[in-house]
Amino acid sequence: MKNIYTLIVFFFLSHTLHAQDNNNIKLVIHGGAGTITRKNMTAEQEKAYRAVLDNALQKGYLVLKNGGTSVNAVQTAIMVLEDSPLFNAGKGAVFTHEGKNELDASIMDGKNLMAGAVAGVTTVKNPITAAIAVMEKSPHVMLTGAGADRFAKEQGLQIVDPSYFYTEARYKALLNAKKSESIELDHSDKAKKENLKKGNKTGHRESKSLIFSEGKKFGTVGCVALDKYGNLAAGTSTGGMTNKRYGRVGDAPIIGAGTYANNETCAVSATGHGEFFIRAAVAHDISALMEYKGLNLQDAANEVVMKKLIAMGGEGGVIALDKKGNISMPFNSEGMYRGYIRHDGQSVTMIYKDELKK
Ligand code: ASP
């Protein structure tokens, strides 16, 4: 008798939970922020970007709909974006000064605050899978360089020849960046004076940031998700910045800067000029404003992206999702590739500033 009673209660609970929670699943993605305007984009390019964003949204959402976890959904959506040459992650990643592709990725599980990251990997086809392996299969949070590549191989992840990541467009971007760098180097004095005239204290900063910002397009990809169990997760993957050197690592693999997730507050993935995002501890700061100051998601995300970062001179944006399924996608640049799944299961993709949430 007791058993039958338990069974009935269990059936009732699991049934209502299932019905309720599938309504609450959420998935949001970004494909980088920057100077992305209608003027700079052909109709064909726009269509191509939207198609990949849409595919990533649909595939990630399917995982959630089938009862998968938010970590699984984030992985699935990010892998679609990593496999596309259009975005600066996985295939299509930008080049370092030495003409290599060094990839960074991270993941965080809001359920237990576990996290994993890799930086500077060169042979892992989908760096997000390596970040997840670090989280799930190692006692560490971050592995870098050759060691991280070796770990990924040992874990049986898909390994490719570094030439897999080559795309002509990104290589040309490197050559262009190098050209401006040589101007910067040999102009030193002339440009320094120019910059000083423009009111720049050091005389260096302006030309430096021009080189780093690759025409101010940050093609990093990211995803935040809420699964039917009420768990949040966030992930980010990038090639970093064109012409980076000395093993430079940006915010994307830094937990608390480019990625953060906590069931009690929110999940965040960032894109933008990483040095600023690290110094502003962007992703954790948004979570902390909710946790300690009681701000709602929208206000917390706006505070960091539209006030703190702007005051510091940091360009970019974030996607953020809270445990109730509220979405926020502020950016202080011209545009940001982004998208989410609506209540009715339809995907919405957006690129420009004037596109509002539908
Ligand atoms: N945040 C990345 C970095 O600094 C760049 C990007 O968002 O595209 O490495």
XYZ file of C-alpha atoms and ligand atoms in Angstrom:
367
model
C 0.000 0.000 0.000
C 2.741 2.377 1.025
C 4.589 1.500 -2.145
C 1.617 2.282 -4.340
C 1.154 5.586 -2.567
C 4.822 6.482 -3.092
C 4.521 5.530 -6.733
C 1.477 7.728 -7.256
C 3.160 10.693 -5.582
C 6.318 10.118 -7.617
C 4.361 9.884 -10.864
C 2.391 13.027 -10.078
C 5.491 14.997 -9.114
C 7.620 13.944 -12.048
C 4.770 14.577 -14.445
C 4.076 18.110 -13.230
C 7.768 18.895 -12.974
C 8.311 17.744 -16.529
C 5.414 19.754 -17.931
C 6.394 22.829 -15.958
C 10.094 22.761 -16.568
C 10.070 22.181 -20.266
C 8.317 25.553 -20.452
C 11.204 27.117 -18.668
C 14.132 25.831 -20.717
C 16.112 28.639 -22.305
C 19.043 29.005 -24.657
C 20.876 32.181 -25.676
C 23.951 32.480 -27.892
C 26.353 35.111 -29.174
C 28.821 35.122 -32.031
C 30.863 38.156 -31.057
C 30.431 41.914 -30.764
C 32.061 44.813 -32.596
C 31.669 47.241 -35.462
C 28.967 45.240 -37.147
C 26.674 47.527 -39.140
C 24.262 47.086 -42.060
C 26.651 49.208 -44.105
C 29.480 46.676 -43.626
C 27.425 43.635 -44.469
C 26.087 42.253 -47.739
C 22.679 40.566 -47.792
C 24.441 37.275 -48.470
C 26.799 37.601 -45.539
C 23.932 38.482 -43.255
C 21.980 35.456 -44.400
C 24.958 33.188 -43.833
C 25.531 34.486 -40.294
C 21.870 34.180 -39.380
C 21.722 30.629 -40.748
C 24.593 29.449 -38.541
C 23.209 31.250 -35.483
C 19.847 29.653 -36.156
C 21.383 26.199 -36.503
C 23.280 26.589 -33.225
C 20.103 27.721 -31.447
C 18.023 24.859 -32.821
C 20.595 22.173 -32.039
C 21.236 23.457 -28.516
C 17.527 23.792 -27.836
C 16.846 20.252 -29.002
C 19.240 18.980 -26.339
C 17.271 20.847 -23.670
C 13.934 19.707 -25.072
C 15.061 16.093 -24.937
C 15.948 16.444 -21.269
C 19.667 17.140 -21.719
C 21.563 19.283 -19.226
C 22.438 22.932 -19.706
C 26.128 21.935 -19.986
C 25.277 19.542 -22.852
C 23.213 22.221 -24.583
C 25.967 24.833 -24.263
C 28.470 22.360 -25.708
C 26.205 21.502 -28.644
C 25.431 25.106 -29.582
C 29.059 26.198 -29.261
C 30.300 23.298 -31.375
C 28.077 24.456 -34.259
C 29.620 27.927 -34.021
C 33.157 26.529 -33.647
C 32.684 24.436 -36.781
C 31.642 27.468 -38.832
C 34.428 29.521 -40.460
C 32.341 32.662 -39.941
C 33.129 32.966 -36.263
C 36.388 33.468 -34.419
C 36.351 30.122 -32.622
C 37.456 26.670 -33.754
C 37.570 26.674 -37.572
C 37.870 30.323 -38.596
C 39.819 31.409 -35.525
C 42.064 34.448 -35.896
C 45.844 34.169 -36.289
C 48.576 34.992 -33.826
C 51.514 37.182 -34.771
C 53.436 34.017 -35.634
C 50.682 32.871 -38.004
C 49.226 30.228 -35.684
C 45.775 29.657 -34.226
C 45.734 29.476 -30.429
C 42.310 28.730 -29.036
C 40.721 29.437 -25.669
C 37.483 28.094 -24.190
C 35.694 27.740 -20.876
C 32.584 26.268 -19.295
C 30.867 26.716 -15.935
C 28.097 24.671 -14.387
C 25.786 26.812 -12.253
C 24.516 23.791 -10.352
C 27.735 23.121 -8.445
C 30.054 25.981 -9.485
C 32.348 23.502 -11.230
C 34.324 24.989 -14.115
C 36.850 24.058 -16.776
C 38.975 25.983 -19.253
C 41.737 25.642 -21.809
C 43.957 28.376 -23.199
C 46.269 28.391 -26.200
C 45.336 24.969 -27.584
C 46.307 24.351 -31.203
C 45.058 20.882 -32.111
C 41.670 20.385 -30.431
C 38.933 20.599 -33.079
C 36.336 21.843 -30.596
C 38.012 23.616 -27.684
C 34.731 23.723 -25.730
C 34.906 19.918 -25.455
C 38.371 20.249 -23.921
C 37.094 22.803 -21.391
C 34.305 20.408 -20.421
C 36.773 17.532 -20.107
C 38.924 19.647 -17.780
C 35.840 20.318 -15.645
C 34.581 16.760 -15.601
C 37.688 14.604 -15.876
C 40.435 16.512 -14.093
C 40.908 18.006 -10.648
C 41.863 21.334 -12.291
C 40.082 24.364 -13.668
C 42.466 25.580 -16.375
C 45.039 23.870 -18.588
C 47.185 25.704 -21.108
C 49.214 25.171 -24.282
C 50.843 21.870 -25.164
C 49.760 20.294 -21.876
C 46.125 21.094 -22.590
C 46.449 19.646 -26.105
C 47.971 16.481 -24.652
C 45.223 16.174 -22.054
C 42.554 16.544 -24.767
C 44.191 13.797 -26.794
C 44.375 11.504 -23.787
C 40.688 12.122 -23.181
C 39.938 10.873 -26.694
C 38.719 14.244 -27.981
C 38.872 14.980 -31.679
C 42.373 16.156 -32.595
C 43.201 17.899 -35.886
C 46.267 19.171 -37.660
C 46.695 22.885 -36.850
C 46.172 23.666 -40.556
C 42.500 22.694 -40.080
C 41.891 26.108 -38.491
C 43.241 28.088 -41.461
C 40.880 30.391 -43.347
C 41.997 32.850 -45.985
C 39.938 35.739 -44.592
C 41.528 35.449 -41.160
C 45.005 35.141 -42.630
C 44.453 38.336 -44.620
C 43.268 40.021 -41.428
C 46.580 39.061 -39.831
C 48.556 40.532 -42.726
C 46.580 43.770 -42.406
C 47.094 43.894 -38.660
C 50.794 43.327 -39.150
C 50.937 46.188 -41.616
C 49.485 48.607 -39.103
C 51.838 47.267 -36.499
C 54.878 48.031 -38.618
C 53.495 51.542 -39.018
C 53.164 51.712 -35.273
C 56.663 50.452 -34.735
C 58.455 52.641 -37.144
C 56.346 55.656 -36.593
C 56.970 55.457 -32.913
C 57.848 59.101 -32.664
C 55.609 60.496 -35.334
C 52.552 58.591 -34.233
C 53.405 59.233 -30.637
C 53.203 62.936 -31.328
C 49.924 62.429 -33.215
C 48.493 60.522 -30.316
C 49.713 63.079 -27.837
C 48.051 65.777 -29.931
C 44.841 63.786 -29.681
C 45.151 64.051 -25.914
C 46.485 60.566 -25.284
C 48.765 60.653 -22.259
C 51.224 57.974 -23.283
C 51.153 58.602 -26.993
C 51.053 54.852 -27.548
C 47.709 53.605 -26.496
C 45.614 54.560 -29.484
C 47.712 52.862 -32.135
C 48.121 49.801 -29.941
C 44.419 49.271 -29.493
C 43.889 49.646 -33.234
C 46.138 46.702 -33.849
C 44.567 44.626 -31.186
C 41.039 45.223 -32.248
C 41.083 43.850 -35.794
C 38.735 46.486 -37.160
C 36.934 46.099 -33.861
C 35.271 42.811 -34.573
C 35.287 40.307 -31.781
C 34.011 37.026 -33.201
C 34.119 34.977 -30.019
C 31.173 32.643 -29.515
C 29.235 31.822 -26.380
C 26.117 30.221 -25.010
C 24.098 30.314 -21.802
C 21.367 27.798 -21.062
C 18.764 26.846 -18.470
C 17.676 23.217 -18.434
C 14.461 21.631 -17.226
C 16.104 20.742 -13.930
C 16.557 24.461 -13.235
C 20.326 24.416 -13.779
C 22.209 27.212 -15.511
C 25.441 26.846 -17.520
C 27.662 29.201 -19.504
C 30.384 28.581 -22.075
C 32.653 30.685 -24.276
C 35.096 29.824 -27.078
C 37.476 32.016 -29.074
C 40.586 32.376 -31.162
C 41.370 35.528 -29.179
C 42.611 38.572 -31.039
C 44.329 38.874 -34.408
C 48.074 39.385 -34.196
C 48.212 38.473 -30.502
C 51.635 37.401 -29.282
C 53.655 36.180 -26.351
C 50.963 33.636 -25.508
C 48.393 36.366 -24.864
C 45.176 35.054 -23.308
C 41.964 37.074 -23.179
C 38.886 36.884 -20.999
C 37.124 33.976 -22.730
C 38.815 31.160 -20.756
C 38.946 33.131 -17.501
C 36.186 32.071 -15.125
C 34.609 35.230 -13.753
C 35.745 37.398 -16.666
C 34.396 35.873 -19.909
C 32.288 33.097 -18.387
C 30.376 32.574 -15.158
C 27.356 30.573 -13.984
C 25.658 30.219 -10.632
C 22.156 28.810 -10.180
C 21.568 31.391 -7.457
C 22.101 34.297 -9.819
C 22.785 33.951 -13.533
C 24.851 32.538 -16.388
C 27.001 34.928 -18.437
C 29.172 34.670 -21.564
C 31.075 37.716 -22.809
C 32.642 39.016 -25.995
C 34.799 42.071 -26.457
C 38.228 43.486 -25.785
C 39.407 40.836 -23.339
C 41.924 42.910 -21.414
C 39.113 45.182 -20.201
C 36.798 42.268 -19.477
C 39.436 40.637 -17.298
C 40.113 43.824 -15.356
C 36.385 44.456 -14.870
C 35.774 40.796 -13.898
C 32.700 41.217 -16.088
C 30.853 37.905 -15.802
C 31.303 37.531 -12.054
C 30.554 41.184 -11.473
C 27.102 40.774 -13.033
C 26.452 37.768 -10.812
C 27.775 39.613 -7.745
C 25.507 42.610 -8.338
C 22.572 40.209 -8.255
C 23.855 38.260 -5.274
C 25.006 41.054 -2.994
C 23.052 44.061 -4.209
C 19.833 42.324 -5.175
C 19.813 43.806 -8.680
C 17.743 42.058 -11.337
C 19.501 40.514 -14.329
C 18.856 43.389 -16.726
C 20.066 46.070 -14.312
C 23.126 44.058 -13.293
C 24.173 43.376 -16.890
C 23.570 47.000 -17.923
C 25.513 48.306 -14.955
C 28.620 46.386 -16.000
C 28.429 46.598 -19.799
C 26.893 50.033 -20.291
C 28.472 51.865 -17.347
C 31.549 50.205 -15.850
C 33.029 48.967 -19.134
C 32.259 52.163 -21.017
C 33.926 54.214 -18.296
C 37.035 52.019 -18.630
C 36.958 52.128 -22.451
C 36.128 48.425 -22.841
C 34.142 47.574 -25.942
C 31.887 44.514 -26.212
C 28.862 42.839 -24.720
C 27.434 39.835 -22.908
C 24.580 37.395 -23.036
C 23.062 36.629 -19.646
C 20.291 34.410 -18.353
C 18.851 34.066 -14.850
C 17.247 31.111 -13.081
C 13.765 32.382 -13.921
C 14.630 32.380 -17.604
C 14.999 36.156 -18.010
C 17.397 37.102 -20.799
C 19.663 40.132 -21.116
C 22.001 40.874 -24.051
C 23.545 44.335 -23.615
C 26.478 45.489 -25.762
C 28.201 48.843 -26.090
C 29.540 48.243 -29.599
C 27.790 48.800 -32.954
C 26.483 45.289 -33.110
C 26.604 41.802 -31.656
C 25.702 38.510 -33.313
C 23.168 37.033 -30.950
C 20.028 34.958 -30.667
C 17.703 33.063 -28.385
C 14.808 30.664 -28.406
C 11.431 32.224 -27.758
C 8.717 30.749 -25.511
C 7.044 29.146 -28.516
C 10.282 27.390 -29.465
C 11.021 29.718 -32.393
C 14.566 30.981 -32.774
C 15.288 34.690 -33.040
C 18.597 35.956 -34.436
C 19.842 39.523 -34.185
C 22.928 41.335 -35.390
C 22.486 45.098 -35.318
C 21.892 47.606 -32.568
C 18.401 48.570 -33.701
C 17.060 45.010 -33.642
C 14.948 44.640 -30.566
C 14.064 41.496 -28.655
C 10.910 39.911 -30.129
N 37.055 38.447 -25.762
C 37.926 37.855 -26.740
C 39.356 38.052 -26.335
O 39.698 39.095 -25.833
C 37.729 38.429 -28.096
C 36.313 38.371 -28.604
O 35.369 38.584 -27.865
O 36.150 38.120 -29.811
O 40.152 37.167 -26.566
